[in-house]
Amino acid sequence: MRTVVLTMKASVIEMFLVLLVTGVHSNKETSKKIKRPKFTVPQINCDVKAGKIINPEFIVKCPAGCQDPKFHVYGTDVYASYSSVCGAAVHSGVLDNSGGKILVRKVAGLSGYKGSYSNGVQSLSLPRWRESFIVLESKPKKGVTYPSALTYSSSKSPAAQAGETTKAYQRPPIPATTAQPVTLMQLLAVTVAVATPTILPRPSPSAASTTSIRRPEPVGHRSQEMDLWSTTTYTSSQNRPGADPGIQRQDPSGAAFEKPVRADVSLGEMDSWKPGSVLLDEGRVPKEELSTQSLEPVSLGDPNCKIDLSFLIDGSTSIGKRRFRIQKQLLAGVAQALDIGPAGPLMGVVQYGDNPATHFNLKTHMNSRDLKTAIEKITQRGGLSNVGRAISFVTKNFFSKANGNRSSAPNVVVVMVDGWPTDKVEEASRLARESGINIFFITIEGAAENEKQYVVEPNFANKAVCRTNGFYSFHVQSWFGLHKTLQPLVKRVCDTDRLACSKTCLNSADIGFVIDGSSSVGTGNFRTVLQFVTNLTKEFEISDTDTRVGAVQYTYEQRLEFGFDQYSSKPDILNAIKRVGYWSGGTSTGAAINFALEQLFKKSKPNKRKLMILITDGRSYDDVRIPAMAAHLKGVITYAIGVAWAAQEELEVIATHPARDHSFFVDEFDNLYQYVPRIIQNICTEFNSQPRN
């Protein structure tokens, strides 16, 4: 009997060992079969925008050619999600135009995005956007799983259209029970403590059979039941008062299932940001801007009408409430027709009565919709019709960088007057024109014959407008006909080529310096002359469309130091002046004038004023009369500055008539700087005295 027992024990032990070895072997085979899926980097086109991709962090491959300007980018370093992903990667320098892999990470929206030119891509500015992203080199974070297929916000995504791999959002599967090796204890029904996996509670079979339970929306995705971005997985639970998003969700039929307190959807590391959370906390975005319809921004504006516009509206007591309302209707119509935006026209409103007041400046409202809403809220101030005071106010205060003025956009003022002003406008308007402001006048129901005795300044409109050729003036017989001016007004203010007052004495010239480099000047004095040239140049607005500068140095011979089209910014011009080297030699001023006419002014633009500023310290070895006459006949305005041994009569021959305004004599080189303000004043006085018809 004892032998039998020992034999049975041996058999049991043998069976246990066999089963144990079999279980371990099967477990190894199972682990060998379970392989991690290979990560494939999804490819996108150059035109895919970050806002269309729901994934908060992902790696993608960009094709070549994304440097093309048609793939718009907004911002610098941190980009608005309305930007092309691949275009932003090229702009940031992470990629070149040949394409490649990048890591994209979503971050919070900003209140402003600044445009810049970098790596062959010109990014644009944007006043505000709800979501941003940054671009990094494609180095995966340790422990972060990146998607092999991207999740897009619309069913028909750009990637799908291009034949790329996409997927609809799917809830990650609930962990299932892992198969355990069979043990002897289980065969013998011996109770053992075995760790079991956690299984999420499920709805009852009866509930599941009667209704289908809707999948929760992905994190950061918009629920169809809400106006706001959701920041939890089960958005519909937030839509009911008293719902606890961490406990339970009820579907329409009443079937309930429990939601774990910890969200079961992991989208990778996002720092501390969740889509939509920041802007909602700040409370700066209207509810309608976060609607579920579209992620497209409002218009960036019409680039063919890039102007900075100020409306001066009449708020005087005499106008009455009804006429004031008609005036606002015209403003709203203009705002709609202009297509307001940062890349196009911007518009502000100033109301005048006794004193002017700004309702909103150029950067307050960046689209037509917001601008129209603001116009509707304007209320009448009352008082007199002090138009002159209002024009002075706008000239001094409105068109500033702080108020959104852009140096690249013409400044336009549209003045609306009921009847006639109660103060004078001529002097204020002159200063406005000299500041580069284009004034338009709309006079409604002007003075009748028996009322003209009350008009403070006769012919006030012609004294105020930029030009008296009829382009800048509107005379409306009745307030009820004011709407007829809408289309012609919009057409005229957008015709930037005809906005004549945008040109000022400081931004509309081609200036050629003709510098004496003869032996009598000397190295030290030559540097003083160059400093004088620098001081004059600093006073002008330099660009390829504004004032341009060139320089010639002469002795017996002539040398073009740089032409009008060589440098297009003030820093570059000033550096070029510093680099001019002293030549030394004789003094052939006449030949130098001819050389400047041929090498500089022959390449001047037709719409530019041609200014020659000649500096010499002695009498010329050749005749200057014929070259000076040739310069005058070609429309070149010549300023002659003589130092020390220069001949006064020769300076007067060279200078444009009248010589007293165009020729200057300085006894010493060190006193040249004193004449800079006077020369600038004479240049501007001559410019502003041009006929206004």
XYZ file of C-alpha atoms in Angstrom:
693
model
C 0.000 0.000 0.000
C 2.819 2.362 0.900
C 4.418 1.586 -2.467
C 1.181 2.440 -4.287
C 0.925 5.776 -2.458
C 4.508 6.641 -3.316
C 3.892 5.714 -6.953
C 0.774 7.945 -7.098
C 2.689 10.834 -5.540
C 5.461 10.378 -8.093
C 2.912 10.369 -10.922
C 1.262 13.545 -9.601
C 4.618 15.292 -9.310
C 5.527 14.139 -12.815
C 2.218 15.458 -14.178
C 2.744 18.757 -12.367
C 6.195 19.149 -13.888
C 4.905 18.314 -17.394
C 2.067 20.812 -17.127
C 4.366 23.429 -15.687
C 6.862 23.031 -18.537
C 4.024 23.021 -21.088
C 2.545 26.218 -19.598
C 5.891 28.029 -19.606
C 6.565 26.914 -23.199
C 3.119 28.038 -24.393
C 3.585 31.364 -22.611
C 6.910 31.864 -24.452
C 5.276 30.966 -27.751
C 2.491 33.471 -27.045
C 4.955 36.213 -26.162
C 6.914 35.461 -29.336
C 3.785 35.808 -31.443
C 2.774 39.153 -29.870
C 4.880 41.724 -31.686
C 4.570 45.446 -31.455
C 3.149 46.921 -34.633
C 5.757 48.729 -36.702
C 5.406 52.531 -36.539
C 4.917 54.079 -39.945
C 5.200 57.848 -40.305
C 2.057 59.273 -41.963
C 2.587 61.547 -44.960
C 0.718 64.808 -45.533
C 0.530 67.337 -48.337
C 1.936 70.871 -48.172
C -1.546 72.387 -47.871
C -2.649 70.423 -44.777
C -3.329 72.785 -41.863
C -2.594 71.851 -38.270
C -6.122 72.756 -37.177
C -7.566 69.969 -39.336
C -5.606 67.331 -37.391
C -7.078 66.396 -33.999
C -3.990 64.615 -32.625
C -2.269 66.867 -30.078
C 1.208 65.554 -30.871
C 2.321 63.636 -33.939
C 5.160 62.900 -36.344
C 4.537 63.410 -40.061
C 6.506 63.411 -43.285
C 6.312 66.496 -45.515
C 6.886 66.399 -49.268
C 9.271 68.659 -51.174
C 8.195 72.086 -52.410
C 6.360 73.413 -49.321
C 8.264 76.714 -49.522
C 5.676 77.911 -52.047
C 3.924 81.117 -50.827
C 0.495 79.666 -51.661
C 0.827 77.484 -48.533
C 0.056 80.206 -45.987
C 1.827 80.374 -42.632
C 0.756 82.609 -39.725
C 3.181 83.524 -36.926
C 6.832 83.058 -36.003
C 8.168 80.136 -33.901
C 4.648 79.556 -32.545
C 2.172 79.224 -35.416
C -1.606 79.576 -35.600
C -3.215 76.219 -36.356
C -4.668 77.755 -39.532
C -1.137 77.491 -40.953
C 0.247 74.889 -43.310
C 2.093 72.359 -41.134
C 4.867 71.808 -43.657
C 5.096 75.498 -44.595
C 5.623 76.326 -40.912
C 8.309 73.638 -40.699
C 10.238 75.275 -43.542
C 9.758 78.766 -42.039
C 11.046 77.580 -38.642
C 14.143 75.993 -40.214
C 13.355 72.461 -39.045
C 12.963 71.426 -42.713
C 14.324 72.740 -45.968
C 12.363 72.771 -49.216
C 13.258 69.114 -49.901
C 10.847 67.908 -47.185
C 11.303 65.315 -44.448
C 10.001 64.183 -41.056
C 8.920 66.596 -38.307
C 7.405 66.451 -34.836
C 4.344 68.678 -34.330
C 3.011 69.622 -30.909
C -0.205 71.573 -30.318
C -0.086 74.403 -27.767
C -2.466 77.123 -26.599
C -3.874 79.821 -28.873
C -2.356 83.307 -28.795
C -3.864 86.785 -28.883
C -1.511 87.792 -31.710
C 0.831 86.172 -34.238
C 3.661 88.184 -35.776
C 4.645 87.566 -39.376
C 8.258 87.418 -40.548
C 10.430 86.322 -43.473
C 12.582 83.259 -42.772
C 14.135 80.472 -44.851
C 12.407 81.588 -48.027
C 8.913 81.688 -46.462
C 7.000 84.888 -45.644
C 4.715 84.202 -42.702
C 1.745 86.500 -42.100
C 0.412 88.220 -39.003
C -2.880 87.201 -37.397
C -4.588 89.050 -34.548
C -5.924 86.007 -32.693
C -6.449 82.274 -33.102
C -7.782 79.579 -30.814
C -5.002 77.002 -31.174
C -1.285 77.050 -31.948
C 1.445 74.564 -32.707
C 5.223 74.338 -32.695
C 7.452 72.327 -35.018
C 10.412 70.287 -33.762
C 12.867 67.810 -35.204
C 11.379 64.315 -35.458
C 12.926 62.913 -32.292
C 10.231 60.858 -30.526
C 9.825 61.324 -26.796
C 10.618 58.284 -24.727
C 7.440 56.542 -23.649
C 5.181 58.480 -26.030
C 3.260 56.568 -28.689
C 2.780 58.500 -31.917
C -0.075 57.681 -34.307
C 0.656 55.846 -37.552
C -2.523 57.363 -39.010
C -3.783 60.868 -38.260
C -7.264 61.735 -37.034
C -8.862 64.576 -38.987
C -11.626 66.899 -37.851
C -13.792 66.288 -40.928
C -14.918 63.051 -42.538
C -13.470 63.992 -45.898
C -10.018 65.181 -44.951
C -7.345 66.558 -47.249
C -5.290 63.492 -46.583
C -8.099 61.188 -47.576
C -8.551 63.065 -50.786
C -4.878 62.606 -51.556
C -5.130 58.852 -51.009
C -3.331 58.915 -47.660
C -3.888 56.629 -44.714
C -6.430 58.083 -42.315
C -8.645 56.708 -39.619
C -11.784 57.749 -37.839
C -11.479 58.250 -34.123
C -11.866 55.002 -32.216
C -12.064 54.489 -28.517
C -9.098 52.430 -27.292
C -10.135 48.839 -26.535
C -10.913 47.831 -22.976
C -8.181 45.541 -21.667
C -9.159 41.860 -21.951
C -8.217 39.013 -19.671
C -4.803 37.579 -20.541
C -4.702 33.765 -20.928
C -2.910 32.215 -17.970
C -1.041 28.856 -18.031
C -3.052 25.964 -16.576
C -1.685 24.732 -13.256
C -2.084 21.512 -11.320
C -3.869 23.384 -8.579
C -6.569 24.448 -11.035
C -6.949 20.838 -12.245
C -7.374 19.657 -8.704
C -9.863 22.531 -8.071
C -7.683 23.835 -5.314
C -8.472 27.459 -4.470
C -5.555 29.739 -5.218
C -5.247 33.514 -5.053
C -4.899 34.698 -8.626
C -4.633 38.343 -9.672
C -7.457 39.198 -12.074
C -7.458 42.127 -14.492
C -9.782 45.069 -13.876
C -12.805 44.941 -16.158
C -14.783 48.135 -16.822
C -18.470 47.803 -15.849
C -20.609 47.190 -18.915
C -24.260 47.883 -19.586
C -26.633 45.046 -19.013
C -27.366 42.734 -21.968
C -30.958 43.891 -22.058
C -29.937 47.510 -22.323
C -27.366 46.730 -24.974
C -29.909 44.873 -27.012
C -32.409 47.715 -27.058
C -30.128 50.620 -27.860
C -26.651 51.360 -29.124
C -24.449 53.449 -26.902
C -22.796 56.435 -28.601
C -19.038 56.598 -28.491
C -17.554 59.453 -26.467
C -15.964 62.281 -28.473
C -12.153 62.437 -28.504
C -10.411 64.784 -26.130
C -10.486 68.324 -27.500
C -13.003 67.414 -30.229
C -16.197 69.389 -30.521
C -19.303 67.595 -29.328
C -22.270 67.919 -31.665
C -24.380 68.758 -28.614
C -22.226 71.695 -27.462
C -21.100 75.136 -28.641
C -17.858 74.988 -26.699
C -14.813 72.801 -27.066
C -14.986 69.818 -24.739
C -12.143 69.210 -22.353
C -13.216 65.762 -21.143
C -13.863 62.551 -22.970
C -17.626 62.297 -22.376
C -18.866 65.679 -23.493
C -22.596 65.042 -23.321
C -22.450 64.550 -19.566
C -21.460 68.201 -19.275
C -24.516 69.196 -21.195
C -26.896 68.148 -18.430
C -27.165 70.029 -15.139
C -25.946 67.960 -12.277
C -24.208 65.353 -14.377
C -21.045 63.935 -12.883
C -18.613 63.294 -15.749
C -16.548 60.963 -13.630
C -19.410 58.647 -12.683
C -22.087 57.946 -15.236
C -23.481 58.752 -18.665
C -27.062 58.247 -19.759
C -27.859 57.510 -23.368
C -31.156 58.668 -24.904
C -32.999 55.447 -24.097
C -31.970 55.438 -20.477
C -29.327 52.737 -20.677
C -26.491 53.710 -18.395
C -22.897 52.680 -18.159
C -20.269 53.812 -15.723
C -17.325 55.906 -16.837
C -14.093 55.405 -14.900
C -12.924 58.452 -13.013
C -9.633 58.405 -14.891
C -10.094 58.937 -18.624
C -9.275 55.817 -20.598
C -8.080 57.738 -23.651
C -4.411 58.702 -23.689
C -3.262 61.203 -26.291
C 0.322 61.573 -25.217
C 2.059 64.296 -23.297
C 0.550 67.731 -23.811
C 2.379 69.685 -21.125
C -0.571 71.232 -19.285
C -2.650 72.314 -22.258
C -5.905 70.828 -23.500
C -7.492 72.023 -26.739
C -9.832 74.924 -26.127
C -9.192 75.283 -22.408
C -7.074 78.433 -22.407
C -9.294 80.594 -24.581
C -12.395 79.581 -22.670
C -10.732 80.451 -19.373
C -9.656 83.833 -20.692
C -13.179 84.577 -21.830
C -12.027 86.513 -24.870
C -13.633 84.497 -27.626
C -17.351 84.959 -28.335
C -19.404 81.791 -28.265
C -20.277 82.054 -31.926
C -16.577 82.067 -32.862
C -16.291 78.597 -31.336
C -19.272 77.149 -33.185
C -19.037 73.665 -34.615
C -19.502 74.780 -38.197
C -16.017 75.767 -39.315
C -12.497 76.384 -38.130
C -11.887 78.889 -40.960
C -10.888 82.384 -39.737
C -12.662 85.516 -40.796
C -11.286 87.236 -43.887
C -7.774 88.646 -43.707
C -8.992 91.570 -45.792
C -8.732 92.651 -49.398
C -4.998 93.060 -50.217
C -5.913 95.186 -53.247
C -7.266 97.870 -50.905
C -4.641 98.059 -48.184
C -5.347 101.461 -46.597
C -5.547 102.897 -43.071
C -8.880 104.708 -43.013
C -10.355 107.129 -40.483
C -13.959 108.264 -40.733
C -14.675 111.677 -39.190
C -18.409 111.629 -38.527
C -20.583 114.626 -37.674
C -22.032 114.344 -34.156
C -23.210 117.958 -33.864
C -26.566 118.761 -32.316
C -27.940 120.181 -35.568
C -27.729 116.877 -37.400
C -30.494 115.198 -35.383
C -30.909 111.539 -34.462
C -32.418 110.417 -37.756
C -29.611 111.867 -39.890
C -27.023 110.540 -37.460
C -28.503 107.062 -37.956
C -28.317 107.439 -41.765
C -24.654 108.426 -41.348
C -23.984 105.237 -39.381
C -25.703 103.180 -42.079
C -23.224 104.525 -44.630
C -20.323 103.608 -42.332
C -21.652 100.075 -41.892
C -22.023 99.739 -45.655
C -18.450 100.910 -46.209
C -17.181 98.471 -43.555
C -18.935 95.613 -45.350
C -17.839 96.645 -48.847
C -14.189 97.169 -47.883
C -13.636 93.631 -46.514
C -11.746 94.741 -43.404
C -8.753 92.665 -42.302
C -5.075 92.799 -41.288
C -3.891 92.122 -44.850
C -6.292 94.681 -46.342
C -8.050 97.869 -45.208
C -8.346 98.835 -41.543
C -10.848 101.403 -40.319
C -11.380 103.566 -37.249
C -14.021 106.147 -36.368
C -13.706 109.601 -34.791
C -16.809 111.618 -33.914
C -16.593 115.386 -33.706
C -18.792 118.055 -32.190
C -17.270 120.690 -29.942
C -14.274 118.370 -29.558
C -13.273 115.164 -31.371
C -13.199 111.739 -29.721
C -12.003 108.378 -31.039
C -14.602 105.601 -30.842
C -12.146 102.951 -32.012
C -8.769 102.995 -33.729
C -7.339 100.991 -36.612
C -6.480 97.870 -34.626
C -9.634 97.662 -32.494
C -11.676 95.665 -35.031
C -9.999 93.360 -37.533
C -12.992 92.222 -39.584
C -16.091 93.750 -41.156
C -18.525 91.904 -38.882
C -17.056 93.220 -35.631
C -16.660 96.689 -37.115
C -20.320 96.863 -38.160
C -21.409 95.778 -34.681
C -19.266 98.532 -33.111
C -20.635 101.171 -35.514
C -24.193 100.283 -34.510
C -23.344 101.071 -30.865
C -22.047 104.608 -31.560
C -24.179 107.315 -29.924
C -24.409 110.988 -30.861
C -22.304 113.435 -28.810
C -23.840 116.786 -29.800
C -22.207 120.232 -29.905
C -20.908 122.347 -32.789
C -19.311 121.162 -36.064
C -15.636 121.870 -35.400
C -14.184 120.024 -38.385
C -10.819 121.843 -38.388
C -10.195 120.814 -34.796
C -11.106 117.225 -35.679
C -8.684 117.130 -38.643
C -5.874 118.450 -36.410
C -6.707 115.775 -33.835
C -6.527 112.986 -36.413
C -3.239 114.298 -37.869
C -1.550 114.421 -34.464
C -3.075 111.421 -32.730
C -4.898 108.908 -34.907
C -2.299 107.660 -37.394
C 0.270 106.345 -34.924
C 1.869 102.943 -34.599
C 0.208 102.504 -31.200
C -3.191 102.919 -32.867
C -2.432 100.326 -35.534
C -1.068 102.566 -38.295
C 0.974 100.623 -40.869
C 3.837 102.361 -42.638
C 3.105 100.407 -45.817
C -0.538 101.551 -46.072
C -1.761 104.982 -47.281
C -3.505 107.135 -44.663
C -7.019 108.205 -45.668
C -9.522 110.444 -43.852
C -13.163 110.702 -44.945
C -14.853 113.774 -43.402
C -18.652 113.880 -43.296
C -20.235 117.317 -42.802
C -23.865 118.268 -42.364
C -24.102 121.716 -43.975
C -20.846 123.471 -43.135
C -18.132 123.514 -40.428
C -18.290 125.956 -37.531
C -14.500 126.520 -37.611
C -11.786 126.904 -40.276
C -10.257 123.875 -41.936
C -7.579 125.247 -44.294
C -4.527 125.281 -42.010
C -5.359 121.985 -40.323
C -5.862 120.347 -43.731
C -2.566 121.688 -45.047
C -0.706 120.092 -42.142
C -2.585 116.844 -42.762
C -1.575 116.806 -46.436
C 2.052 117.504 -45.535
C 1.852 114.526 -43.164
C 0.814 112.259 -46.048
C -2.925 112.103 -45.236
C -5.429 111.901 -48.109
C -8.540 113.881 -47.125
C -11.923 113.175 -48.728
C -14.937 115.416 -48.009
C -18.622 114.432 -48.086
C -20.800 117.516 -47.732
C -24.495 116.785 -47.190
C -27.145 119.466 -47.725
C -24.702 122.349 -48.171
C -25.565 125.947 -47.445
C -28.340 127.521 -49.506
C -27.882 131.021 -50.912
C -29.530 132.675 -47.920
C -27.371 130.594 -45.548
C -23.937 131.285 -47.049
C -23.557 134.370 -44.867
C -23.262 132.035 -41.881
C -20.475 129.913 -43.396
C -17.232 130.608 -41.481
C -14.898 129.684 -44.360
C -16.195 129.869 -47.952
C -15.163 127.071 -50.296
C -14.083 125.008 -47.258
C -14.209 121.635 -49.055
C -11.660 122.617 -51.711
C -9.392 124.023 -49.010
C -9.530 120.734 -47.126
C -9.282 117.956 -49.703
C -6.040 116.426 -50.979
C -6.582 117.661 -54.546
C -9.178 120.016 -56.036
C -9.801 117.918 -59.156
C -13.145 116.538 -57.930
C -11.763 113.083 -57.071
C -11.776 113.790 -53.330
C -15.112 115.638 -53.000
C -18.745 114.502 -52.771
C -21.660 116.938 -52.631
C -24.909 115.236 -51.601
C -28.162 117.210 -51.978
C -30.155 115.219 -49.411
C -29.421 112.842 -46.551
C -31.755 110.356 -48.182
C -29.383 110.207 -51.159
C -26.283 109.556 -49.047
C -26.336 105.823 -49.791
C -25.571 106.566 -53.437
C -22.036 107.641 -52.496
C -21.157 104.213 -51.065
C -19.817 102.484 -54.176
C -17.941 105.469 -55.692
C -16.417 106.266 -52.284
C -15.150 102.713 -51.773
C -13.761 102.637 -55.305
C -11.872 105.910 -54.823
C -10.338 105.230 -51.403
C -9.104 101.861 -52.689
C -7.496 103.385 -55.791
C -4.123 103.720 -54.063
C -2.368 104.833 -57.259
C -4.470 108.009 -57.239
C -4.044 108.815 -53.538
C -1.723 111.709 -54.327
C -1.240 112.935 -50.760
C 0.342 109.654 -49.709
C 3.448 111.128 -51.326
C 5.305 113.557 -49.069
C 8.541 115.486 -49.339
C 10.261 112.720 -47.380
C 9.025 109.587 -49.150
C 8.810 110.369 -52.856
C 12.254 111.313 -54.168
C 15.317 109.840 -55.835
C 18.259 111.658 -54.201
C 21.668 111.571 -55.835
C 24.655 112.837 -53.822
C 27.565 114.121 -55.943
C 30.602 114.288 -53.634
C 33.882 116.085 -54.258
C 36.762 113.700 -53.452
C 39.587 115.990 -54.646
C 42.974 116.317 -52.935
C 42.078 119.667 -51.324
C 39.356 118.034 -49.233
C 41.633 115.699 -47.258
C 40.807 112.453 -45.481
C 39.441 113.992 -42.268
C 37.203 116.497 -44.023
C 35.987 113.812 -46.402
C 34.689 111.825 -43.408
C 32.922 115.005 -42.232
C 31.263 115.322 -45.646
C 30.093 111.706 -45.435
C 28.615 112.435 -41.994
C 26.739 115.379 -43.529
C 25.381 113.052 -46.238
C 24.364 110.583 -43.523
C 22.535 113.273 -41.526
C 20.544 114.343 -44.586
C 19.694 110.745 -45.521
C 18.363 109.971 -42.037
C 15.573 112.523 -42.521
C 13.965 110.590 -45.386
C 11.780 107.492 -45.506
C 13.891 104.953 -47.373
C 12.570 101.937 -49.271
C 12.283 100.696 -52.837
C 8.844 102.361 -53.070
C 9.659 105.483 -51.011
C 12.767 107.687 -51.229
C 15.835 106.066 -52.816
C 19.445 107.227 -52.514
C 22.497 106.952 -54.776
C 25.986 108.462 -54.649
C 28.771 109.524 -57.031
C 32.317 110.582 -56.028
C 34.426 112.638 -58.394
C 37.870 114.110 -58.904
C 39.129 114.387 -62.504
C 37.264 111.149 -62.948
C 33.949 109.882 -61.643
C 32.926 106.783 -59.731
C 29.445 105.417 -59.004
C 29.530 104.443 -55.334
C 26.010 102.960 -55.390
C 22.864 103.394 -57.489
C 19.212 104.002 -56.600
C 18.254 100.354 -56.886
C 21.188 98.910 -54.944
C 19.901 99.397 -51.376
C 16.277 99.535 -50.232
C 16.486 100.159 -46.478
C 17.836 103.012 -44.400
C 20.351 100.895 -42.415
C 21.799 99.505 -45.660
C 22.102 102.989 -47.177
C 23.794 104.410 -44.074
C 26.263 101.528 -44.009
C 27.012 102.045 -47.709
C 27.784 105.730 -47.067
C 30.216 104.786 -44.290
C 32.069 102.442 -46.644
C 32.768 105.106 -49.287
C 36.543 105.499 -49.576
C 38.347 108.796 -50.153
C 39.691 109.029 -53.712
C 41.868 112.207 -54.031
C 42.643 114.044 -57.274
C 41.468 117.122 -59.230
C 38.036 118.822 -59.412
C 35.953 118.350 -62.575
C 32.469 119.283 -61.329
C 30.891 119.695 -64.783
C 31.887 116.179 -65.839
C 30.594 114.862 -62.501
C 27.138 116.392 -63.129
C 26.969 114.762 -66.571
C 28.071 111.440 -65.087
C 25.377 111.633 -62.385
C 22.685 112.385 -64.982
C 23.723 109.375 -67.032
C 24.538 106.838 -64.306
C 22.033 107.839 -61.602
C 19.089 109.920 -62.776
C 18.627 108.164 -66.093
C 17.480 105.193 -63.960
C 15.166 107.265 -61.778
C 11.486 106.272 -61.580
C 9.026 108.477 -63.503
C 6.884 109.197 -60.423
C 9.852 110.283 -58.281
C 11.139 113.804 -57.702
C 14.764 113.942 -58.784
C 17.048 115.718 -56.297
C 20.788 116.225 -56.834
C 22.797 117.389 -53.808
C 26.322 118.393 -54.856
C 29.053 119.122 -52.260
C 32.373 120.698 -53.367
C 35.227 122.624 -51.741
C 36.682 124.474 -54.734
C 36.340 125.887 -58.209
C 35.807 123.403 -61.012
C 38.545 122.773 -63.603
C 35.891 122.409 -66.301
C 32.765 124.327 -67.314
C 29.634 123.700 -65.210
C 27.091 125.785 -67.167
C 26.084 123.315 -69.888
C 25.883 120.299 -67.511
C 23.838 122.382 -65.019
C 21.443 123.445 -67.791
C 21.070 119.794 -68.880
C 20.136 118.841 -65.308
C 17.465 121.574 -65.151
C 15.982 120.531 -68.512
C 15.739 116.922 -67.340
C 13.740 117.970 -64.275
C 16.521 117.405 -61.750
C 16.292 119.804 -58.788
C 19.887 120.641 -57.844
C 21.150 121.819 -54.459
C 24.768 123.101 -54.489
C 26.703 123.215 -51.192
C 30.115 124.873 -51.272
C 32.770 124.734 -48.548
C 35.892 126.860 -47.939
C 37.333 127.670 -51.403
C 34.196 126.977 -53.450
C 33.199 129.753 -55.879
C 29.871 131.346 -54.918
C 28.940 132.321 -58.499
C 29.602 128.754 -59.660
C 27.298 127.383 -56.951
C 24.500 129.678 -58.133
C 24.900 128.471 -61.720
C 24.691 124.832 -60.636
C 21.720 125.353 -58.284
C 18.078 125.296 -59.394
C 16.276 128.661 -59.533
C 15.822 130.495 -57.231
C 19.470 130.113 -56.231
C 18.911 131.548 -52.745
C 16.829 128.453 -51.863
C 19.101 125.908 -53.537
C 22.707 127.067 -52.978
C 24.545 127.260 -49.643
C 28.051 128.309 -48.689
C 29.808 127.047 -45.552
C 33.130 128.478 -44.390
C 34.334 125.284 -42.661
C 33.606 121.572 -43.065
C 32.794 121.264 -39.356
C 29.813 123.622 -39.831
C 28.131 121.555 -42.518
C 25.783 119.875 -40.004
C 24.130 123.236 -39.229
C 22.605 123.368 -42.713
C 20.805 120.015 -42.556
C 17.503 121.398 -41.106
C 17.444 124.301 -43.565
C 18.016 122.069 -46.605
C 15.282 119.650 -45.485
C 12.908 122.558 -44.869
C 13.548 123.973 -48.341
C 13.018 120.567 -49.954
C 9.657 120.151 -48.183
C 8.517 123.745 -48.749
C 9.128 123.366 -52.460
C 7.290 120.031 -52.528
C 4.264 121.339 -50.620
C 3.962 124.435 -52.811
C 3.064 122.329 -55.859
C -0.372 123.072 -57.405
C -3.175 120.921 -55.860
C -5.177 120.516 -59.046
